Coordinates of C-alpha atoms in Angstrom, one line a residue:
Chain A
M1 CA 88.2 101.5 56.8
D2 CA 91.4 100.5 58.5
H3 CA 91.3 96.8 59.2
H4 CA 92.3 97.5 62.8
I5 CA 89.0 99.3 63.5
V6 CA 86.5 96.8 64.9
P7 CA 83.0 97.3 66.2
V8 CA 82.4 97.4 70.0
E9 CA 79.3 95.8 71.4
L10 CA 77.0 98.6 72.5
Q11 CA 76.6 97.2 76.0
K12 CA 80.4 97.6 76.4
A13 CA 80.6 101.0 74.8
Y14 CA 80.6 102.8 78.2
R15 CA 84.0 101.2 78.9
L16 CA 85.5 103.4 76.1
L17 CA 84.8 106.5 78.3
N18 CA 84.7 105.1 81.8
H19 CA 88.3 106.0 82.7
G20 CA 87.6 109.7 81.9
P21 CA 89.7 110.5 78.8
T22 CA 89.7 113.8 77.1
V23 CA 87.8 113.3 73.8
L24 CA 87.6 114.7 70.3
V25 CA 84.2 115.8 69.2
S26 CA 83.4 115.7 65.5
A27 CA 80.2 116.8 63.6
S28 CA 79.1 117.9 60.2
H29 CA 76.2 119.6 58.5
E30 CA 75.6 120.3 54.8
G31 CA 79.2 119.7 53.9
V32 CA 80.7 121.7 56.8
E33 CA 82.9 119.5 59.1
N34 CA 84.5 120.3 62.4
V35 CA 86.4 118.7 65.2
M36 CA 87.1 120.1 68.7
S37 CA 88.4 118.6 71.9
A38 CA 86.5 118.3 75.1
A39 CA 87.5 117.3 78.6
W40 CA 83.9 117.4 79.8
S41 CA 82.3 114.3 78.4
C42 CA 81.1 111.3 80.4
A43 CA 79.2 108.1 80.3
L44 CA 75.5 108.4 81.4
D45 CA 73.9 105.0 81.0
F46 CA 74.7 101.4 80.1
A47 CA 71.8 100.2 77.9
P48 CA 71.1 101.8 75.7
P49 CA 74.4 103.5 76.2
K50 CA 74.2 107.3 76.6
V51 CA 76.8 110.0 77.1
T52 CA 76.9 113.6 78.3
L53 CA 78.9 116.3 76.5
V54 CA 79.4 120.0 77.3
L55 CA 79.5 122.2 74.2
D56 CA 80.0 125.9 74.7
K57 CA 77.8 128.2 72.7
A58 CA 80.9 129.9 71.2
T59 CA 82.2 126.7 69.5
A60 CA 81.8 126.2 65.8
T61 CA 81.0 122.5 66.4
R62 CA 77.9 123.1 68.4
P63 CA 75.6 124.4 65.6
L64 CA 76.7 121.4 63.5
V65 CA 75.6 119.1 66.3
E66 CA 72.4 121.0 66.7
K67 CA 71.5 121.0 63.0
S68 CA 72.5 117.4 62.2
G69 CA 71.5 115.8 65.5
Y70 CA 74.7 113.7 65.6
F71 CA 78.2 113.9 67.1
V72 CA 81.1 111.5 67.4
L73 CA 83.2 111.1 70.6
Q74 CA 86.6 109.7 69.8
V75 CA 89.2 108.7 72.3
P76 CA 92.5 110.3 71.2
N77 CA 95.9 108.9 72.1
M78 CA 99.5 110.1 72.7
A79 CA 100.2 110.1 69.0
Q80 CA 97.5 112.7 68.7
L81 CA 98.7 114.9 71.6
Q82 CA 99.4 118.0 69.6
L83 CA 96.3 117.5 67.4
T84 CA 94.1 117.2 70.5
Y85 CA 95.5 120.4 71.9
D86 CA 95.3 122.3 68.6
V87 CA 91.7 121.5 67.8
G88 CA 90.7 122.6 71.3
H89 CA 92.5 125.9 71.1
T90 CA 91.6 127.2 67.6
S91 CA 88.1 127.8 66.4
A92 CA 86.9 127.3 62.8
N93 CA 85.2 130.6 63.4
D94 CA 88.6 132.3 63.3
T95 CA 90.7 129.7 61.5
P96 CA 88.7 128.2 58.6
D97 CA 91.5 125.7 57.8
K98 CA 91.8 124.6 61.4
L99 CA 91.5 120.9 60.6
A100 CA 94.1 120.9 57.9
K101 CA 96.5 123.0 60.2
A102 CA 96.0 120.5 63.0
G103 CA 96.6 117.5 60.7
V104 CA 93.1 116.0 61.1
R105 CA 92.1 113.3 58.7
L106 CA 88.5 112.3 58.6
F107 CA 86.8 109.2 57.4
R108 CA 83.2 107.8 57.5
V109 CA 81.6 104.5 58.3
E110 CA 78.6 103.1 56.4
G111 CA 75.2 104.3 57.5
Y112 CA 76.3 107.6 59.0
E113 CA 76.9 111.1 57.6
V114 CA 79.0 112.2 60.6
P115 CA 82.8 112.2 60.1
L116 CA 85.3 110.3 62.3
V117 CA 88.9 111.3 63.1
A118 CA 91.4 108.9 61.8
G119 CA 94.2 107.6 64.1
S120 CA 92.0 107.7 67.2
S121 CA 91.7 104.7 69.6
A122 CA 87.9 104.6 69.8
W123 CA 84.8 106.1 68.3
L124 CA 81.3 106.5 69.7
I125 CA 78.7 107.7 67.2
C126 CA 76.0 109.5 69.1
K127 CA 72.5 110.7 68.3
V128 CA 71.4 113.8 70.2
L129 CA 68.5 113.2 72.6
P130 CA 67.1 116.7 72.6
E131 CA 66.9 118.3 76.0
P132 CA 66.5 122.0 75.3
R133 CA 66.7 123.2 78.9
N134 CA 70.1 121.4 79.5
E135 CA 71.4 122.7 76.2
Q136 CA 70.5 126.3 76.8
V137 CA 71.1 126.6 80.6
Y138 CA 74.1 124.3 81.0
D139 CA 75.5 123.8 77.5
L140 CA 74.9 120.1 78.3
F141 CA 74.1 117.7 75.5
I142 CA 72.9 114.1 75.9
G143 CA 73.6 111.6 73.2
E144 CA 72.6 107.9 72.7
V145 CA 75.5 105.8 71.4
V146 CA 74.2 104.2 68.2
A147 CA 77.5 102.6 67.1
A148 CA 81.0 102.2 68.6
Y149 CA 84.3 101.1 67.3
A150 CA 87.8 100.7 68.6
D151 CA 91.3 100.1 67.3
D152 CA 92.1 96.5 68.1
R153 CA 95.7 97.3 68.9
V154 CA 94.6 99.0 72.1
F155 CA 91.0 97.7 72.9
Q156 CA 90.7 93.9 72.8
N157 CA 87.8 91.6 73.8
G158 CA 85.8 94.4 75.4
H159 CA 88.8 95.8 77.4
W160 CA 91.4 98.5 77.1
A161 CA 94.9 97.0 76.8
F162 CA 96.9 100.1 77.5
E163 CA 99.4 98.1 79.6
K164 CA 100.2 95.8 76.7
A165 CA 100.0 98.3 73.8
D166 CA 102.6 100.6 72.5
P167 CA 102.7 103.8 74.7
R168 CA 101.6 105.8 71.6
W169 CA 98.1 104.4 72.3
R170 CA 97.7 105.8 75.9
S171 CA 94.7 108.0 76.3
L172 CA 95.0 111.7 77.2
H173 CA 93.6 113.4 80.3
Y174 CA 93.7 117.2 80.0
I175 CA 94.2 119.5 82.9
A176 CA 94.9 123.1 81.7
G177 CA 97.5 125.2 79.8
G178 CA 98.6 122.4 77.4
N179 CA 99.2 120.0 80.3
F180 CA 97.9 116.5 80.0
Y181 CA 98.4 113.2 81.8
A182 CA 98.6 110.0 79.9
I183 CA 96.7 107.1 81.4
G184 CA 99.1 104.9 83.5
E185 CA 99.4 101.5 84.9
A186 CA 96.7 98.8 85.3
V187 CA 95.8 98.2 89.0
V188 CA 93.3 95.6 90.2
A189 CA 91.2 95.6 93.3
D190 CA 90.3 92.3 95.1
T191 CA 86.8 91.6 93.9
N192 CA 86.3 88.7 96.4
K193 CA 86.9 90.7 99.5
T194 CA 83.4 92.2 99.8
Chain B
M1 CA 91.7 118.9 109.9
D2 CA 94.9 117.5 108.6
H3 CA 97.4 120.3 108.0
H4 CA 98.0 119.0 104.4
I5 CA 94.4 119.8 103.4
V6 CA 94.4 123.2 101.8
P7 CA 91.6 125.2 100.2
V8 CA 91.5 125.3 96.4
E9 CA 90.3 128.5 94.7
L10 CA 86.8 127.9 93.3
Q11 CA 87.8 129.1 89.8
K12 CA 90.4 126.3 89.7
A13 CA 88.2 123.6 91.3
Y14 CA 87.4 122.1 87.8
R15 CA 91.0 121.0 87.5
L16 CA 90.4 118.5 90.3
L17 CA 88.1 116.6 88.0
N18 CA 89.3 117.5 84.6
H19 CA 91.4 114.4 84.0
G20 CA 88.4 112.2 84.6
P21 CA 89.1 110.3 87.8
T22 CA 86.7 107.9 89.4
V23 CA 85.3 109.7 92.5
L24 CA 84.0 108.9 95.9
V25 CA 80.6 110.4 96.6
S26 CA 79.7 111.1 100.3
A27 CA 76.4 112.4 101.7
S28 CA 74.5 112.5 105.0
H29 CA 71.0 113.2 106.3
E30 CA 69.7 113.2 109.9
G31 CA 72.7 111.2 111.2
V32 CA 72.9 108.7 108.4
E33 CA 76.1 108.8 106.4
N34 CA 77.1 107.0 103.3
V35 CA 79.9 106.8 100.7
M36 CA 79.9 105.2 97.2
S37 CA 82.2 105.3 94.3
A38 CA 81.2 106.7 90.9
A39 CA 83.0 106.7 87.5
W40 CA 80.3 108.9 86.0
S41 CA 81.0 112.4 87.3
C42 CA 82.3 115.3 85.3
A43 CA 83.0 119.0 85.4
L44 CA 80.2 121.1 83.9
D45 CA 81.2 124.7 84.3
F46 CA 84.1 127.0 85.4
A47 CA 82.5 129.9 87.3
P48 CA 80.6 129.2 89.4
P49 CA 82.1 125.7 89.2
K50 CA 79.5 123.0 88.6
V51 CA 79.6 119.2 88.2
T52 CA 77.5 116.4 87.0
L53 CA 77.0 113.1 88.8
V54 CA 75.0 110.0 87.9
L55 CA 73.3 108.5 90.9
D56 CA 71.3 105.3 90.3
K57 CA 67.9 105.1 92.0
A58 CA 69.1 101.8 93.7
T59 CA 71.9 103.5 95.7
A60 CA 71.5 104.2 99.4
T61 CA 73.5 107.5 98.9
R62 CA 70.9 109.0 96.5
P63 CA 68.2 109.7 99.1
L64 CA 70.8 111.3 101.4
V65 CA 71.7 113.6 98.5
E66 CA 68.1 114.3 97.7
K67 CA 67.1 115.0 101.3
S68 CA 70.1 117.1 102.3
G69 CA 70.7 118.9 99.0
Y70 CA 74.5 118.3 99.3
F71 CA 77.1 115.8 98.2
V72 CA 80.9 115.7 98.3
L73 CA 83.0 114.4 95.4
Q74 CA 86.4 113.2 96.5
V75 CA 89.3 112.2 94.3
P76 CA 90.6 108.9 95.7
N77 CA 94.1 107.6 95.2
M78 CA 96.1 104.4 94.9
A79 CA 96.3 104.0 98.7
Q80 CA 92.4 103.9 98.5
L81 CA 92.2 101.4 95.7
Q82 CA 90.4 98.6 97.7
L83 CA 88.3 101.1 99.6
T84 CA 87.2 102.7 96.3
Y85 CA 86.2 99.3 94.9
D86 CA 84.5 98.1 98.1
V87 CA 82.2 101.2 98.6
G88 CA 81.2 100.9 94.9
H89 CA 80.3 97.2 95.2
T90 CA 78.5 96.9 98.5
S91 CA 75.3 98.9 99.4
A92 CA 74.4 100.1 102.8
N93 CA 70.9 98.8 102.0
D94 CA 72.4 95.2 102.3
T95 CA 75.4 95.8 104.4
P96 CA 74.7 98.4 107.1
D97 CA 78.3 98.5 108.3
K98 CA 79.6 99.0 104.8
L99 CA 81.7 102.0 105.7
A100 CA 83.4 100.3 108.7
K101 CA 84.1 97.2 106.6
A102 CA 85.7 99.3 103.8
G103 CA 87.8 101.2 106.3
V104 CA 86.2 104.6 105.5
R105 CA 87.1 107.4 108.0
L106 CA 85.0 110.5 107.8
F107 CA 85.7 114.1 108.9
R108 CA 83.9 117.4 108.5
V109 CA 84.9 120.9 107.6
E110 CA 83.5 124.0 109.3
G111 CA 80.3 125.3 107.8
Y112 CA 79.0 122.1 106.3
E113 CA 77.1 119.1 107.6
V114 CA 78.2 116.8 104.8
P115 CA 81.0 114.3 105.6
L116 CA 84.3 114.0 103.8
V117 CA 86.4 110.9 103.3
A118 CA 89.8 111.0 105.0
G119 CA 92.9 110.1 103.0
S120 CA 91.5 111.3 99.6
S121 CA 93.5 113.6 97.4
A122 CA 90.8 116.3 96.8
W123 CA 87.3 117.2 97.9
L124 CA 84.6 119.2 96.2
I125 CA 81.6 120.1 98.4
C126 CA 78.6 120.5 96.1
K127 CA 75.1 121.9 96.6
V128 CA 72.5 120.3 94.4
L129 CA 70.9 122.5 91.8
P130 CA 67.6 120.7 91.5
E131 CA 66.7 119.5 88.0
P132 CA 63.9 117.1 88.6
R133 CA 63.6 115.9 84.9
N134 CA 67.4 115.1 84.7
E135 CA 67.2 113.3 88.1
Q136 CA 64.2 111.2 87.3
V137 CA 64.8 110.4 83.6
Y138 CA 68.6 110.1 83.6
D139 CA 69.6 109.7 87.2
L140 CA 71.7 112.9 86.5
F141 CA 72.4 115.4 89.3
I142 CA 73.9 118.8 88.9
G143 CA 75.8 120.4 91.7
E144 CA 77.5 123.7 92.3
V145 CA 80.9 123.5 93.9
V146 CA 80.7 125.7 97.0
A147 CA 84.0 124.7 98.6
A148 CA 87.1 122.7 97.4
Y149 CA 90.1 121.3 99.1
A150 CA 93.1 119.3 98.1
D151 CA 96.0 117.5 99.8
D152 CA 99.1 119.7 99.2
R153 CA 101.3 116.6 98.8
V154 CA 99.7 116.0 95.4
F155 CA 98.0 119.3 94.4
Q156 CA 100.2 122.4 94.5
N157 CA 99.7 126.0 93.3
G158 CA 96.5 125.1 91.5
H159 CA 98.0 122.0 89.7
W160 CA 98.1 118.3 90.1
A161 CA 101.6 117.1 90.9
F162 CA 101.2 113.4 90.2
E163 CA 104.5 113.2 88.5
K164 CA 106.4 114.5 91.5
A165 CA 104.3 112.9 94.3
D166 CA 104.7 109.4 95.7
P167 CA 102.8 106.9 93.5
R168 CA 100.3 106.3 96.3
W169 CA 98.7 109.6 95.3
R170 CA 97.9 108.7 91.7
S171 CA 94.2 109.0 90.9
L172 CA 92.2 106.0 89.9
H173 CA 90.3 105.5 86.6
Y174 CA 87.8 102.6 86.7
I175 CA 86.9 100.4 83.8
A176 CA 85.0 97.3 85.0
G177 CA 85.4 94.1 87.1
G178 CA 87.8 95.5 89.6
N179 CA 90.1 96.8 86.9
F180 CA 91.4 100.4 87.2
Y181 CA 94.1 102.4 85.6
A182 CA 96.2 104.8 87.7
I183 CA 96.9 108.2 86.1
G184 CA 100.2 108.1 84.3
E185 CA 102.9 110.5 83.1
A186 CA 102.6 114.2 82.5
V187 CA 102.7 115.2 78.8
V188 CA 102.8 118.7 77.4
A189 CA 101.5 120.0 74.1
D190 CA 103.2 123.0 72.4
T191 CA 100.9 125.9 73.2
N192 CA 102.7 128.3 70.8
K193 CA 102.1 126.3 67.7
T194 CA 98.5 127.4 67.0

């Protein structure tokens, strides 16, 4: 594993998603691996940390999540702009070599079968908390974060450091039609006023 | 109503939240009004548009949402940085004049009882789709967006225009401890590659 990839304390894992980045979702089952992008993912709880994720029934990733009970949310960055768009706009159902075409490289961490996308800024390994009604009616999955990692070039001492890191590390925030915004400048509210 | 506030087609309402901004949540019941901030809100569906929102049981806003069946998500901006922090870090349970102290001005649109926060960049009026298990177990509320509006100085022709608008209109993305990021530069993926 890249020596820049460091564990994130679980009680601070929510911070990896708190600013609303578009994420990459990875999963695998019986040797089949897939990655897709998702703008509709969100923190749900602090401790134990939980997340929500919308997974359309048409995606090839969803059955991998359902069968394995695990998914990974990774926070992609500017250097992964085209990759993030590409894995969100091709399906392994139509393009079996989708991951190779998009330039996705996968790796694993000890203790988990689920693959992680190399080059991302952060990774949250999530175990599905089965909620059949949410999954069927709303395509909404709930996961408990069981492990979290970040690249220490952009996440340091429990905080994002976008303002200090190279711009290639900025997170991506999707709108539509290939149009994203990168995360911008740090701004601080007066915490003593109230 | 301010002449800059224009309706957003419901099928494009998801775009107002797609980039993951921190939101202001407003609600009212029997003359009691409240506003809080929330980082954990997310789009859930396109048509009809739906959203998720995490509302802790300790908030004073939650019972207003439960009793009235409505809430508004508004997308605040840099000009509302301190307001956004303040309404997220004081509770009307302890500080009855919280809204006045934070400088919140409310207005209404025809057809709805629920109040909107003036000066925001966008507004999504949401009707609660009751899901008692989600609400009790996860503090997770699902709303259908029944009306949406945006300020035409920052949202034009169905698209955010952060890169063209004055920086005061940039959306806010909360991390922790008073630290936010403003949304940054527009970046575009090649949509013809795949």
